[in-house]
Coordinates of C-alpha atoms in Angstrom, one line a residue:
M2 CA -92.1 -71.4 48.3
N3 CA -90.4 -70.9 51.7
V4 CA -90.9 -68.2 54.3
S5 CA -88.0 -66.1 53.2
R6 CA -89.2 -66.0 49.7
V7 CA -92.7 -65.2 50.8
L8 CA -91.5 -62.4 53.0
S9 CA -89.2 -61.0 50.3
S10 CA -91.2 -61.3 47.1
K11 CA -94.7 -61.4 48.4
A12 CA -94.4 -58.9 51.2
A13 CA -96.0 -55.9 49.4
P14 CA -99.7 -57.0 50.1
A15 CA -98.9 -57.8 53.7
F16 CA -97.2 -54.5 54.2
A17 CA -100.1 -52.7 52.5
I18 CA -102.6 -54.5 54.7
G19 CA -100.7 -53.8 57.9
T20 CA -100.2 -50.1 56.9
G21 CA -103.9 -49.7 56.0
V22 CA -105.2 -51.3 59.1
F23 CA -102.8 -49.3 61.3
L24 CA -103.9 -46.0 59.7
V25 CA -107.5 -46.8 60.3
D26 CA -106.7 -47.9 63.9
L27 CA -105.0 -44.6 64.5
V28 CA -108.2 -42.7 63.6
L29 CA -110.2 -44.8 66.2
L30 CA -107.5 -45.1 68.8
S31 CA -108.1 -44.3 72.4
R32 CA -106.5 -41.0 73.5
G33 CA -106.5 -41.9 77.2
V34 CA -106.8 -44.6 79.7
G35 CA -109.3 -47.3 78.8
T36 CA -111.5 -49.4 81.0
V37 CA -111.0 -52.9 82.5
D38 CA -107.3 -53.8 82.5
A39 CA -105.9 -51.0 80.4
G40 CA -104.8 -48.8 83.3
E41 CA -103.2 -51.7 85.1
L42 CA -101.3 -52.9 82.1
A43 CA -100.2 -49.4 81.2
A44 CA -99.0 -48.8 84.8
A45 CA -97.2 -52.2 84.8
A46 CA -95.5 -51.4 81.5
A47 CA -94.4 -47.9 82.5
T48 CA -93.1 -48.8 86.0
L49 CA -91.9 -52.4 85.3
G50 CA -94.5 -53.8 87.6
V51 CA -96.1 -57.3 87.6
P52 CA -99.6 -57.3 86.1
H53 CA -102.5 -59.8 86.6
P54 CA -102.0 -63.5 85.7
T55 CA -100.4 -64.8 83.7
G56 CA -98.0 -62.0 84.1
Y57 CA -97.3 -61.2 80.4
P58 CA -93.5 -60.5 80.9
L59 CA -92.7 -60.1 77.2
F60 CA -95.5 -57.6 76.7
T61 CA -94.5 -55.7 79.8
L62 CA -90.9 -55.4 78.8
L63 CA -91.7 -54.5 75.2
M64 CA -94.2 -51.8 76.3
H65 CA -91.7 -50.4 78.8
L66 CA -89.3 -49.7 76.0
V67 CA -92.1 -48.1 74.0
S68 CA -93.0 -45.9 76.9
Y69 CA -89.7 -44.0 76.4
L70 CA -90.3 -43.3 72.7
P71 CA -91.0 -39.5 72.2
L72 CA -94.1 -40.1 70.0
A73 CA -96.7 -38.4 72.1
S74 CA -96.8 -36.2 75.2
R75 CA -98.7 -38.9 77.2
I76 CA -97.2 -42.4 77.8
I77 CA -100.7 -43.9 77.5
V78 CA -101.1 -42.6 74.0
R79 CA -97.7 -44.1 73.0
L80 CA -98.7 -47.5 74.5
N81 CA -102.1 -47.4 72.8
A82 CA -100.6 -46.5 69.4
F83 CA -98.0 -49.3 69.6
T84 CA -100.8 -51.7 70.5
A85 CA -102.5 -50.7 67.2
L86 CA -99.2 -51.3 65.4
L87 CA -98.9 -54.8 66.8
S88 CA -102.5 -55.7 65.9
A89 CA -102.0 -54.3 62.3
A90 CA -98.8 -56.3 61.9
G91 CA -100.8 -59.3 63.0
S92 CA -103.2 -58.6 60.1
G93 CA -100.4 -58.6 57.7
L94 CA -99.0 -61.8 59.0
M95 CA -102.4 -63.4 58.9
F96 CA -102.5 -62.6 55.2
L97 CA -99.1 -64.3 54.7
S98 CA -100.0 -67.4 56.6
V99 CA -103.4 -67.8 54.9
R100 CA -101.9 -67.4 51.4
F101 CA -99.1 -69.8 52.2
A102 CA -101.6 -72.4 53.4
L103 CA -103.9 -71.9 50.3
V104 CA -101.0 -72.5 47.9
K105 CA -99.1 -75.2 49.8
Y106 CA -101.7 -77.1 51.8
M107 CA -105.1 -76.4 50.2
G108 CA -104.3 -77.0 46.5
V109 CA -105.1 -73.5 45.2
K110 CA -103.1 -73.3 41.9
N111 CA -103.7 -69.7 40.9
E112 CA -101.5 -67.6 43.1
L113 CA -103.3 -64.3 42.1
H114 CA -106.6 -65.8 43.3
A115 CA -104.9 -67.1 46.4
A116 CA -103.5 -63.7 47.2
I117 CA -106.8 -61.8 46.7
A118 CA -108.7 -64.4 48.7
A119 CA -106.1 -64.1 51.5
V120 CA -106.3 -60.3 51.5
G121 CA -110.1 -60.4 51.8
A122 CA -110.1 -63.0 54.5
A123 CA -107.4 -61.2 56.5
L124 CA -109.3 -57.9 56.3
L125 CA -112.6 -59.5 57.1
V126 CA -111.2 -61.0 60.3
S127 CA -109.2 -57.9 61.2
F128 CA -112.4 -55.8 61.1
T129 CA -114.4 -58.0 63.4
T130 CA -115.1 -56.4 66.7
V131 CA -113.3 -59.2 68.6
F132 CA -110.1 -58.7 66.6
W133 CA -110.3 -55.0 66.1
S134 CA -111.1 -54.0 69.7
Q135 CA -107.8 -55.4 70.9
A136 CA -106.0 -52.8 68.8
L137 CA -107.5 -49.5 70.1
S138 CA -106.3 -49.4 73.7
I139 CA -103.4 -51.1 75.4
E140 CA -104.1 -54.8 75.6
V141 CA -102.0 -58.0 75.6
Y142 CA -104.2 -59.6 73.0
A143 CA -102.8 -57.3 70.2
L144 CA -99.4 -58.9 70.7
H145 CA -101.2 -62.3 70.8
E146 CA -102.8 -61.6 67.4
F147 CA -99.3 -60.9 66.1
F148 CA -97.8 -64.1 67.5
V149 CA -100.6 -66.4 66.5
S150 CA -100.3 -65.6 62.8
L151 CA -96.5 -65.6 62.9
V152 CA -96.4 -68.9 64.7
M153 CA -98.8 -70.4 62.2
L154 CA -96.7 -69.1 59.3
L155 CA -93.4 -70.4 60.7
F156 CA -94.9 -73.8 61.6
L157 CA -96.6 -74.3 58.2
D158 CA -93.2 -73.6 56.5
A159 CA -91.2 -75.8 58.9
V160 CA -93.6 -78.7 58.3
L161 CA -92.9 -78.6 54.6
S162 CA -89.1 -78.2 55.1
K163 CA -89.3 -81.4 57.3
E164 CA -85.7 -81.6 58.5
D165 CA -84.4 -78.0 58.1
E166 CA -83.3 -77.4 61.7
R167 CA -83.0 -73.7 61.3
R168 CA -86.6 -73.3 60.5
W169 CA -87.7 -75.5 63.3
A170 CA -85.4 -73.6 65.7
L171 CA -86.9 -70.3 64.6
F172 CA -90.4 -71.7 65.0
A173 CA -89.7 -73.0 68.5
Y174 CA -88.1 -69.7 69.6
V175 CA -91.1 -67.7 68.4
L176 CA -93.5 -70.2 69.9
G177 CA -91.7 -69.6 73.2
L178 CA -92.0 -65.8 72.8
S179 CA -95.7 -66.3 72.2
F180 CA -96.0 -68.3 75.4
A181 CA -94.1 -65.4 77.2
N182 CA -96.9 -63.1 76.1
H183 CA -100.0 -65.2 76.7
M184 CA -100.4 -68.7 77.9
T185 CA -103.4 -69.4 75.6
T186 CA -100.7 -70.0 73.0
L187 CA -101.1 -73.5 74.4
L188 CA -104.3 -73.8 72.3
L189 CA -102.2 -74.0 69.2
V190 CA -100.4 -77.1 70.3
P191 CA -103.0 -79.8 69.7
G192 CA -103.5 -78.6 66.1
M193 CA -99.7 -78.3 65.5
M194 CA -99.1 -81.8 66.9
A195 CA -101.7 -83.3 64.7
A196 CA -100.3 -81.5 61.7
F197 CA -96.8 -82.7 62.5
F198 CA -97.8 -86.3 62.7
L199 CA -100.1 -86.1 59.6
F200 CA -97.6 -84.3 57.4
V201 CA -94.2 -85.3 58.8
G202 CA -94.9 -88.6 60.7
R203 CA -93.3 -90.3 63.6
R204 CA -89.9 -90.5 61.9
G205 CA -89.5 -86.8 62.5
V206 CA -89.6 -87.2 66.3
T207 CA -85.9 -87.8 67.1
R208 CA -84.1 -87.0 70.3
R209 CA -82.2 -84.3 68.5
F210 CA -85.4 -82.8 67.2
V211 CA -87.0 -82.8 70.7
L212 CA -84.0 -81.2 72.3
L213 CA -83.9 -78.6 69.5
I214 CA -87.6 -77.6 70.1
L215 CA -87.3 -77.6 73.9
S216 CA -84.0 -75.6 74.0
F217 CA -85.2 -72.8 71.6
G218 CA -88.7 -72.9 73.1
L219 CA -87.3 -72.4 76.6
L220 CA -85.1 -69.6 75.4
G221 CA -88.1 -67.8 74.0
V222 CA -90.1 -68.3 77.2
S223 CA -87.2 -67.3 79.5
S224 CA -88.5 -63.7 80.0
Y225 CA -90.8 -65.2 82.7
A226 CA -87.8 -64.8 85.0
F227 CA -88.6 -61.1 85.0
L228 CA -91.6 -61.8 87.2
L229 CA -89.5 -63.4 89.9
I230 CA -86.9 -60.7 89.7
R231 CA -89.4 -57.8 89.9
G232 CA -91.6 -59.6 92.4
H233 CA -88.7 -59.6 95.0
E234 CA -88.3 -55.8 94.5
N235 CA -92.0 -55.3 95.4
P236 CA -92.9 -52.6 92.9
A237 CA -96.1 -50.6 93.4
L238 CA -97.9 -53.0 91.1
N239 CA -96.9 -56.5 92.1
W240 CA -99.8 -58.8 91.4
G241 CA -99.5 -62.2 92.9
Y242 CA -96.4 -61.2 94.8
P243 CA -94.4 -63.9 92.9
T244 CA -91.5 -64.2 95.4
T245 CA -91.6 -67.9 95.9
L246 CA -91.8 -70.8 93.5
E247 CA -95.3 -71.6 94.6
R248 CA -96.6 -68.1 93.9
F249 CA -94.7 -67.9 90.7
V250 CA -96.3 -71.1 89.4
N251 CA -99.7 -70.0 90.6
H252 CA -99.3 -66.6 88.9
I253 CA -98.2 -67.9 85.5
S254 CA -100.8 -70.6 85.5
G255 CA -103.7 -68.3 86.4
Q256 CA -104.5 -70.2 89.6
Q257 CA -106.8 -67.6 90.9
Y258 CA -109.0 -67.9 87.9
R259 CA -109.5 -71.6 88.1
T260 CA -112.8 -71.3 90.0
W261 CA -114.2 -69.9 86.7
M262 CA -112.9 -72.7 84.6
F263 CA -115.1 -75.8 83.8
S264 CA -117.7 -74.6 86.3
S265 CA -120.8 -76.1 84.8
L266 CA -122.3 -77.3 81.6
D267 CA -124.9 -74.5 81.7
A268 CA -122.0 -72.0 81.6
A269 CA -120.4 -73.8 78.7
A270 CA -123.7 -73.8 76.8
R271 CA -124.2 -70.1 77.5
Q272 CA -120.7 -69.2 76.2
L273 CA -121.0 -71.4 73.2
G274 CA -124.4 -69.8 72.4
H275 CA -122.8 -66.4 72.7
F276 CA -120.1 -67.4 70.1
I277 CA -122.7 -68.9 67.7
E278 CA -124.6 -65.6 67.9
L279 CA -121.6 -63.3 67.9
F280 CA -119.4 -64.7 65.1
P281 CA -121.9 -64.5 62.1
R282 CA -123.0 -61.0 63.2
D283 CA -119.5 -59.9 63.8
I284 CA -118.5 -60.9 60.3
L285 CA -121.8 -59.6 58.7
Y286 CA -123.2 -63.1 57.9
V287 CA -122.3 -63.4 54.2
P288 CA -118.7 -64.5 54.8
V289 CA -120.1 -67.4 56.8
V290 CA -121.2 -68.9 53.4
L291 CA -117.6 -68.6 52.2
L292 CA -116.4 -70.2 55.4
A293 CA -118.7 -73.2 55.0
A294 CA -117.7 -73.5 51.3
G295 CA -114.1 -73.3 52.3
V296 CA -114.5 -76.1 54.8
V297 CA -116.0 -78.3 52.1
R298 CA -113.4 -77.4 49.6
V299 CA -110.4 -77.9 51.9
M300 CA -111.7 -81.3 53.1
R301 CA -112.0 -82.4 49.5
R302 CA -108.6 -81.1 48.5
S303 CA -106.7 -82.1 51.6
W304 CA -108.6 -83.6 54.5
K305 CA -105.4 -83.5 56.6
A306 CA -105.2 -79.7 56.3
G307 CA -108.9 -79.4 56.9
A308 CA -108.8 -81.5 60.0
V309 CA -105.9 -79.6 61.4
F310 CA -107.6 -76.2 61.0
L311 CA -110.9 -77.5 62.3
L312 CA -109.0 -78.9 65.3
L313 CA -107.6 -75.5 66.1
I314 CA -111.1 -74.0 66.1
V315 CA -112.6 -76.8 68.2
T316 CA -109.7 -76.6 70.7
C317 CA -110.1 -72.8 71.1
L318 CA -113.9 -73.1 71.6
A319 CA -113.6 -76.1 74.0
Y320 CA -111.4 -74.0 76.2
A321 CA -113.1 -70.6 75.8
V322 CA -116.7 -71.8 76.5
N323 CA -115.6 -73.4 79.7
F324 CA -114.4 -70.0 81.1
D325 CA -117.4 -68.7 83.1
V326 CA -116.9 -64.9 82.8
E327 CA -118.9 -62.0 81.2
N328 CA -119.6 -62.0 77.5
K329 CA -117.2 -59.1 76.8
D330 CA -114.4 -60.7 78.8
I331 CA -114.7 -64.1 77.0
E332 CA -114.6 -62.7 73.5
S333 CA -110.8 -62.2 73.4
Y334 CA -110.5 -66.0 74.1
F335 CA -112.2 -66.6 70.7
L336 CA -109.3 -65.0 68.8
L337 CA -107.7 -68.3 67.7
A338 CA -111.0 -69.4 66.3
Y339 CA -111.5 -66.1 64.5
I340 CA -107.9 -66.1 63.0
T341 CA -108.3 -69.8 61.9
S342 CA -111.6 -69.0 60.3
A343 CA -109.7 -66.8 57.9
F344 CA -108.1 -69.9 56.3
F345 CA -111.5 -71.3 55.5
I346 CA -113.0 -68.0 54.3
A347 CA -110.0 -67.6 52.0
A348 CA -110.5 -71.1 50.7
G349 CA -114.1 -70.4 50.0
A350 CA -113.2 -67.2 48.2
A351 CA -110.6 -69.0 46.1
W352 CA -113.2 -71.6 45.2
L353 CA -115.5 -68.8 44.2
F354 CA -112.8 -67.5 41.9
E355 CA -112.4 -70.9 40.4
G356 CA -116.2 -71.2 39.8
V357 CA -116.4 -67.8 38.1
S358 CA -113.3 -68.6 36.0
L359 CA -114.9 -71.8 34.8
F360 CA -118.2 -70.0 34.0
V361 CA -116.6 -67.3 31.9
R362 CA -113.9 -69.5 30.3
G363 CA -113.9 -69.3 26.5
R364 CA -115.9 -66.1 26.4
G365 CA -113.0 -63.8 25.7
K366 CA -110.4 -62.2 27.9
A367 CA -112.5 -59.1 28.6
V368 CA -115.3 -61.3 30.1
E369 CA -112.8 -63.3 32.0
R370 CA -111.2 -60.2 33.5
L371 CA -114.7 -58.9 34.2
G372 CA -115.6 -62.0 36.1
T373 CA -112.4 -61.7 38.3
A374 CA -113.1 -58.1 38.9
A375 CA -116.7 -58.9 40.0
V376 CA -115.4 -61.3 42.7
V377 CA -112.8 -58.8 43.8
A378 CA -115.4 -56.1 44.0
A379 CA -117.8 -58.3 46.0
I380 CA -115.0 -59.1 48.5
G381 CA -114.1 -55.4 48.7
V382 CA -117.7 -54.4 49.4
L383 CA -117.9 -57.0 52.2
V384 CA -114.7 -55.7 53.7
L385 CA -115.9 -52.0 53.4
L386 CA -119.4 -52.7 54.9
Q387 CA -117.9 -54.6 57.8
A388 CA -115.3 -51.9 58.5
L389 CA -118.0 -49.2 58.5
T390 CA -120.4 -51.2 60.6
N391 CA -118.0 -52.5 63.2
G392 CA -115.9 -49.3 63.3
R393 CA -118.8 -47.5 64.9
E394 CA -118.9 -50.1 67.7
V395 CA -115.2 -50.3 68.5
D396 CA -114.5 -46.5 68.1
E397 CA -112.5 -45.4 71.2
R398 CA -111.2 -42.0 70.1
D399 CA -113.6 -40.0 72.3
N400 CA -114.1 -42.5 75.0
I401 CA -112.3 -41.0 78.0
L402 CA -115.0 -42.0 80.5
A403 CA -112.7 -44.0 82.7
E404 CA -110.4 -41.0 83.2
D405 CA -113.3 -38.6 83.7
Y406 CA -115.0 -40.9 86.2
T407 CA -111.8 -41.5 88.2
K408 CA -111.0 -37.8 88.3
A409 CA -114.6 -36.9 89.3
L410 CA -114.6 -39.5 92.0
L411 CA -111.2 -38.3 93.4
S412 CA -112.3 -34.7 93.4
N413 CA -114.6 -35.7 96.3
A414 CA -111.7 -37.3 98.3
S415 CA -110.0 -35.1 100.9
Q416 CA -106.2 -35.0 101.3
N417 CA -104.5 -38.2 102.3
A418 CA -107.7 -40.2 101.8
L419 CA -108.1 -44.0 102.0
V420 CA -110.6 -45.3 99.5
I421 CA -111.9 -48.9 99.5
S422 CA -113.6 -49.9 96.3
F423 CA -114.6 -52.8 94.0
Q424 CA -114.9 -50.7 90.9
W425 CA -111.9 -52.2 89.1
D426 CA -113.0 -51.6 85.5
Y427 CA -113.5 -47.9 85.6
F428 CA -111.8 -46.6 88.7
V429 CA -109.2 -48.8 90.4
S430 CA -107.5 -49.9 87.2
P431 CA -107.4 -46.5 85.5
F432 CA -106.2 -44.9 88.8
L433 CA -103.2 -47.3 88.9
Y434 CA -101.9 -45.6 85.7
L435 CA -103.0 -42.1 86.6
Q436 CA -101.4 -42.2 90.0
H437 CA -98.2 -44.2 89.4
V438 CA -97.4 -42.8 85.9
E439 CA -99.0 -39.3 85.8
A440 CA -98.8 -38.6 89.5
L441 CA -102.5 -37.9 90.0
R442 CA -103.4 -37.7 93.7
P443 CA -100.3 -39.4 95.1
D444 CA -101.7 -38.7 98.5
V445 CA -104.6 -41.1 98.1
V446 CA -104.5 -44.8 99.0
V447 CA -106.9 -47.1 97.1
I448 CA -107.5 -50.6 98.3
D449 CA -109.4 -53.0 96.0
K450 CA -111.9 -54.7 98.2
E451 CA -112.0 -58.0 96.3
L452 CA -108.3 -58.3 95.9
M453 CA -108.1 -58.2 99.7
R454 CA -109.5 -61.8 99.5
R455 CA -106.0 -62.9 98.2
S456 CA -103.1 -63.4 100.6
W457 CA -100.6 -61.9 98.2
Y458 CA -102.4 -58.6 98.0
V459 CA -102.7 -58.3 101.8
E460 CA -99.0 -59.2 102.2
S461 CA -97.9 -56.7 99.5
L462 CA -99.9 -53.9 101.2
L463 CA -98.5 -54.7 104.6
R464 CA -95.0 -54.3 103.2
R465 CA -95.7 -51.2 101.0
R466 CA -98.1 -49.3 103.2
P467 CA -97.4 -50.0 106.9
D468 CA -98.8 -46.6 107.7
V469 CA -102.2 -47.9 106.5
M470 CA -102.0 -51.6 107.4
G471 CA -99.6 -51.8 110.3
E472 CA -102.1 -51.4 113.1
S473 CA -104.3 -54.2 111.6
A474 CA -101.4 -56.7 111.2
V475 CA -102.9 -59.2 113.7
E476 CA -106.2 -59.3 111.8
C477 CA -104.4 -59.5 108.5
D478 CA -102.2 -62.4 109.6
A479 CA -105.2 -64.3 110.9
F480 CA -107.0 -63.9 107.5
I481 CA -103.8 -64.8 105.6
R482 CA -103.5 -68.1 107.5
E483 CA -107.1 -69.0 106.8
V484 CA -107.2 -67.9 103.1
R485 CA -104.1 -69.9 102.3
K486 CA -106.1 -73.1 103.0
F487 CA -108.5 -72.0 100.2
E488 CA -105.7 -71.0 97.9
R489 CA -103.9 -74.4 98.4
N490 CA -107.2 -76.4 98.0
L491 CA -107.0 -77.5 101.6
P492 CA -110.2 -77.9 103.8
Y493 CA -111.4 -74.5 105.1
D494 CA -114.4 -73.1 106.9
G495 CA -116.1 -70.5 104.6
A496 CA -117.9 -68.9 107.5
V497 CA -114.7 -68.4 109.4
L498 CA -113.0 -67.1 106.3
D499 CA -115.8 -64.5 105.7
R500 CA -115.7 -63.4 109.4
L501 CA -111.9 -62.9 109.3
Y502 CA -112.1 -61.1 105.9
Y503 CA -114.7 -58.5 107.1
G504 CA -113.0 -58.3 110.4
M505 CA -109.7 -57.4 108.7
L506 CA -111.3 -54.7 106.5
T507 CA -113.2 -53.3 109.4
S508 CA -110.0 -53.1 111.5
I509 CA -108.2 -51.3 108.7
I510 CA -111.1 -48.7 108.5
E511 CA -111.3 -48.2 112.3
Q512 CA -107.5 -47.9 112.7
N513 CA -107.3 -45.3 110.0
L514 CA -110.3 -43.2 110.9
P515 CA -108.3 -41.1 113.5
K516 CA -105.5 -40.6 111.0
R517 CA -107.1 -39.9 107.6
P518 CA -110.4 -39.5 105.8
V519 CA -111.8 -42.9 104.9
Y520 CA -114.2 -43.5 102.0
V521 CA -115.9 -46.4 100.3
T522 CA -117.6 -46.5 96.9
Y523 CA -121.3 -47.2 96.7
E524 CA -121.2 -50.9 95.9
V525 CA -119.2 -51.8 99.1
E526 CA -121.4 -53.9 101.3
P527 CA -122.5 -52.7 104.8
Q528 CA -120.6 -55.5 106.6
L529 CA -117.6 -53.3 106.5
A530 CA -117.5 -51.1 109.7
P531 CA -121.2 -51.6 110.3
Q532 CA -121.1 -49.5 113.5
D533 CA -120.0 -46.3 111.6
F534 CA -122.0 -43.8 109.5
R535 CA -121.7 -43.7 105.7
I536 CA -122.2 -40.1 104.6
P537 CA -122.7 -39.2 100.9
S538 CA -119.8 -37.2 99.7
G539 CA -120.2 -36.9 95.9
L540 CA -119.3 -40.2 94.2
L541 CA -118.0 -41.5 97.5
L542 CA -119.4 -42.4 100.9
R543 CA -117.3 -41.1 103.8
I544 CA -117.1 -43.2 106.8
K545 CA -117.4 -41.4 110.1
R546 CA -118.1 -42.3 113.7
E547 CA -120.6 -39.4 114.0
F548 CA -123.0 -38.2 111.4
A549 CA -122.0 -34.8 110.0
W550 CA -123.0 -34.1 106.3
E551 CA -121.1 -31.6 104.2
P552 CA -122.4 -30.7 100.7
A553 CA -120.4 -32.2 97.8
E554 CA -120.6 -31.6 94.1
V555 CA -120.9 -34.5 91.6
R556 CA -119.2 -33.4 88.4
I557 CA -120.9 -35.0 85.3
P558 CA -118.4 -35.3 82.5
S559 CA -119.5 -34.9 78.8
S560 CA -118.0 -38.3 78.0
L561 CA -120.9 -39.9 80.0
S562 CA -123.1 -39.4 76.9
L563 CA -121.0 -41.6 74.7
R564 CA -121.7 -45.1 73.6
G565 CA -124.9 -45.6 75.6
D566 CA -125.1 -49.3 74.7
D567 CA -121.8 -50.1 76.3
P568 CA -122.3 -52.1 79.5
L569 CA -119.6 -50.3 81.3
V570 CA -120.9 -46.9 80.3
K571 CA -124.4 -48.0 81.6
Q572 CA -122.8 -49.0 84.9
V573 CA -120.9 -45.8 85.3
R574 CA -124.1 -43.9 84.5
R575 CA -125.9 -45.8 87.2
W576 CA -123.2 -45.0 89.8
F577 CA -123.5 -41.3 88.9
A578 CA -127.3 -41.6 89.4
V579 CA -127.0 -43.5 92.7
A580 CA -124.5 -40.9 94.0
L581 CA -126.6 -38.0 92.9
A582 CA -129.7 -39.5 94.5
Q583 CA -127.9 -40.2 97.8
N584 CA -126.5 -36.7 97.9
A585 CA -129.9 -35.3 97.1
L586 CA -131.4 -37.2 100.0
A587 CA -128.7 -35.8 102.3
A588 CA -129.3 -32.3 101.0
Y589 CA -133.0 -32.6 101.6
R590 CA -132.4 -33.8 105.1
G591 CA -130.1 -30.8 105.5
G592 CA -132.9 -28.4 104.5
Q593 CA -131.5 -27.7 101.0
L594 CA -134.6 -28.5 98.9
S595 CA -133.5 -26.8 95.6
R596 CA -130.2 -28.5 95.7
A597 CA -131.9 -31.8 96.3
V598 CA -134.2 -31.4 93.3
K599 CA -131.4 -30.3 91.0
Q600 CA -129.3 -33.4 92.0
L601 CA -132.3 -35.7 91.4
D602 CA -132.8 -34.1 88.0
D603 CA -129.1 -34.7 87.2
A604 CA -129.5 -38.3 88.4
L605 CA -132.3 -38.9 85.9
R606 CA -130.3 -37.2 83.2
C607 CA -127.4 -39.6 83.9
D608 CA -129.7 -42.7 84.0
P609 CA -133.4 -42.2 82.9
T610 CA -134.0 -45.8 84.0
F611 CA -133.1 -45.2 87.6
Y612 CA -136.7 -45.0 88.8
Q613 CA -135.8 -44.7 92.5
A614 CA -134.6 -41.1 91.7
S615 CA -137.9 -40.3 90.0
D616 CA -139.8 -41.6 93.0
L617 CA -137.6 -39.8 95.4
K618 CA -138.1 -36.5 93.4
T619 CA -141.9 -36.9 93.6
R620 CA -141.8 -37.5 97.3
V621 CA -139.4 -34.5 97.9
L622 CA -141.7 -32.1 95.9
Q623 CA -144.8 -33.4 97.6
G624 CA -143.1 -33.1 101.0
T625 CA -143.9 -36.7 101.9
L626 CA -140.3 -37.7 102.4
T627 CA -139.4 -38.1 106.1
P628 CA -136.5 -35.6 106.8

């Protein structure tokens, strides 16, 4: 059985899986701009910008084409829907690769049992929160899910073909395309190398073969040139400013994230513990038994195949657990382990079929069919329960909180405002899309406070917004010279770097105060412009040289009530509560008691755990608060 035959004669189940998953995804799909990187990725796709490392050129180019399709009135909905399509196609390809492995590598003789087991395993993994959540809002990992399963399928087929150069060329090209989407494709390489030497041997490593793999692989990865080309054009979104070879390499290698890699054994233990707790719960526990049985079965039938798939899981986890980021952020790095687990789950299900078949053999065809039907029903129930359980957790159809929060925040910003913020996940990133694609508040300039710690960001702003940055060029240049020592792993003075950093930001604020309204969000530390007043203005703090409070409304969107257990929702609720409490305090000091009480009530409605608001309300009503 080769890939062409699999795709032609066995494609119906794969197509059915992909179609079914896609239709379910459309029901739960985000109708707007999501949190975290969704806004930035959508803005980069729509405007041909350069997104965060590692750049994702293939994803950006593909999504740019999709943005022109007249499938919905809003570009963001088109991009979200195509993301769901990519993930669903990945589910179908997962089925094909798992069934291929069961029959050709794991010794499953009954193709019907192999097909049913592969269907169940592919759906069980597809309906985990880790896999499924990538499909419901624009995200590079949906294309990664597609490529991981496709690369596995092409590689497994090429290994069996041994010397068929066309198959190896196709595999190498698709592998290069996968690298052009996400560099964690590298995690496939140790397992594939082990499989090559175990199943093909050293004799397969000829000069011609190496040149073939390299040439077609480089052809696939060549879209990275897009980053250099667009970087020189300095689009509005130009992360890393990749205009030199050094910056290009730093960007595609994720150099700015290296401080989070292999940081400590404690971090690795914490992340591993998170995976051990997450995976069984995510897959509703019972399939873990199938997975364990599958490992035993595969090791007995073909220890080579078992060792290769176990190596893929170990490689994935060894990398992922050493990335010291938040739990939600790390979960997408578990994808390879999740997808590879489908092979063992399917092997366990196929073994279950064999056991039931042996048990009912000789008891009549009706009993034998009943035994098969019982296993199919059990797998179906597991899939259904998992879809219903996890579907509630990943549902994004009514989650427009990022958009609502961004619009509410900007409603408090005066014309031509400068806003300095560190709220990337639910303000800065969504606003990148809303401003550059949908032309929301084109008059407003937003500076990400933490990105200002990077030389590329400062330089890019100096070139794009001289009206904002030009009068602080001296301070910016001084900071850039010092921070480059840090970026190039040269000796640097941390105290000097901090002083220059805060001095640069303070200069930008001071130079812009006579020209435009300047605001910060509530998390920005007081080291910025410490000599000025910070006056509550809704969800923003306006910076002024003299105190002059003006009442501002804080609009509370209905979406704030959704998914109360989501950490980002909790954080946004807290910022609403903080803003309302600060505005209430200003209203009280301005002699507006009823307004202050109402805003404190609203603060507690947004976040009942914000006890400072409750204490402040008591003191306001008792008249014990100093005006």
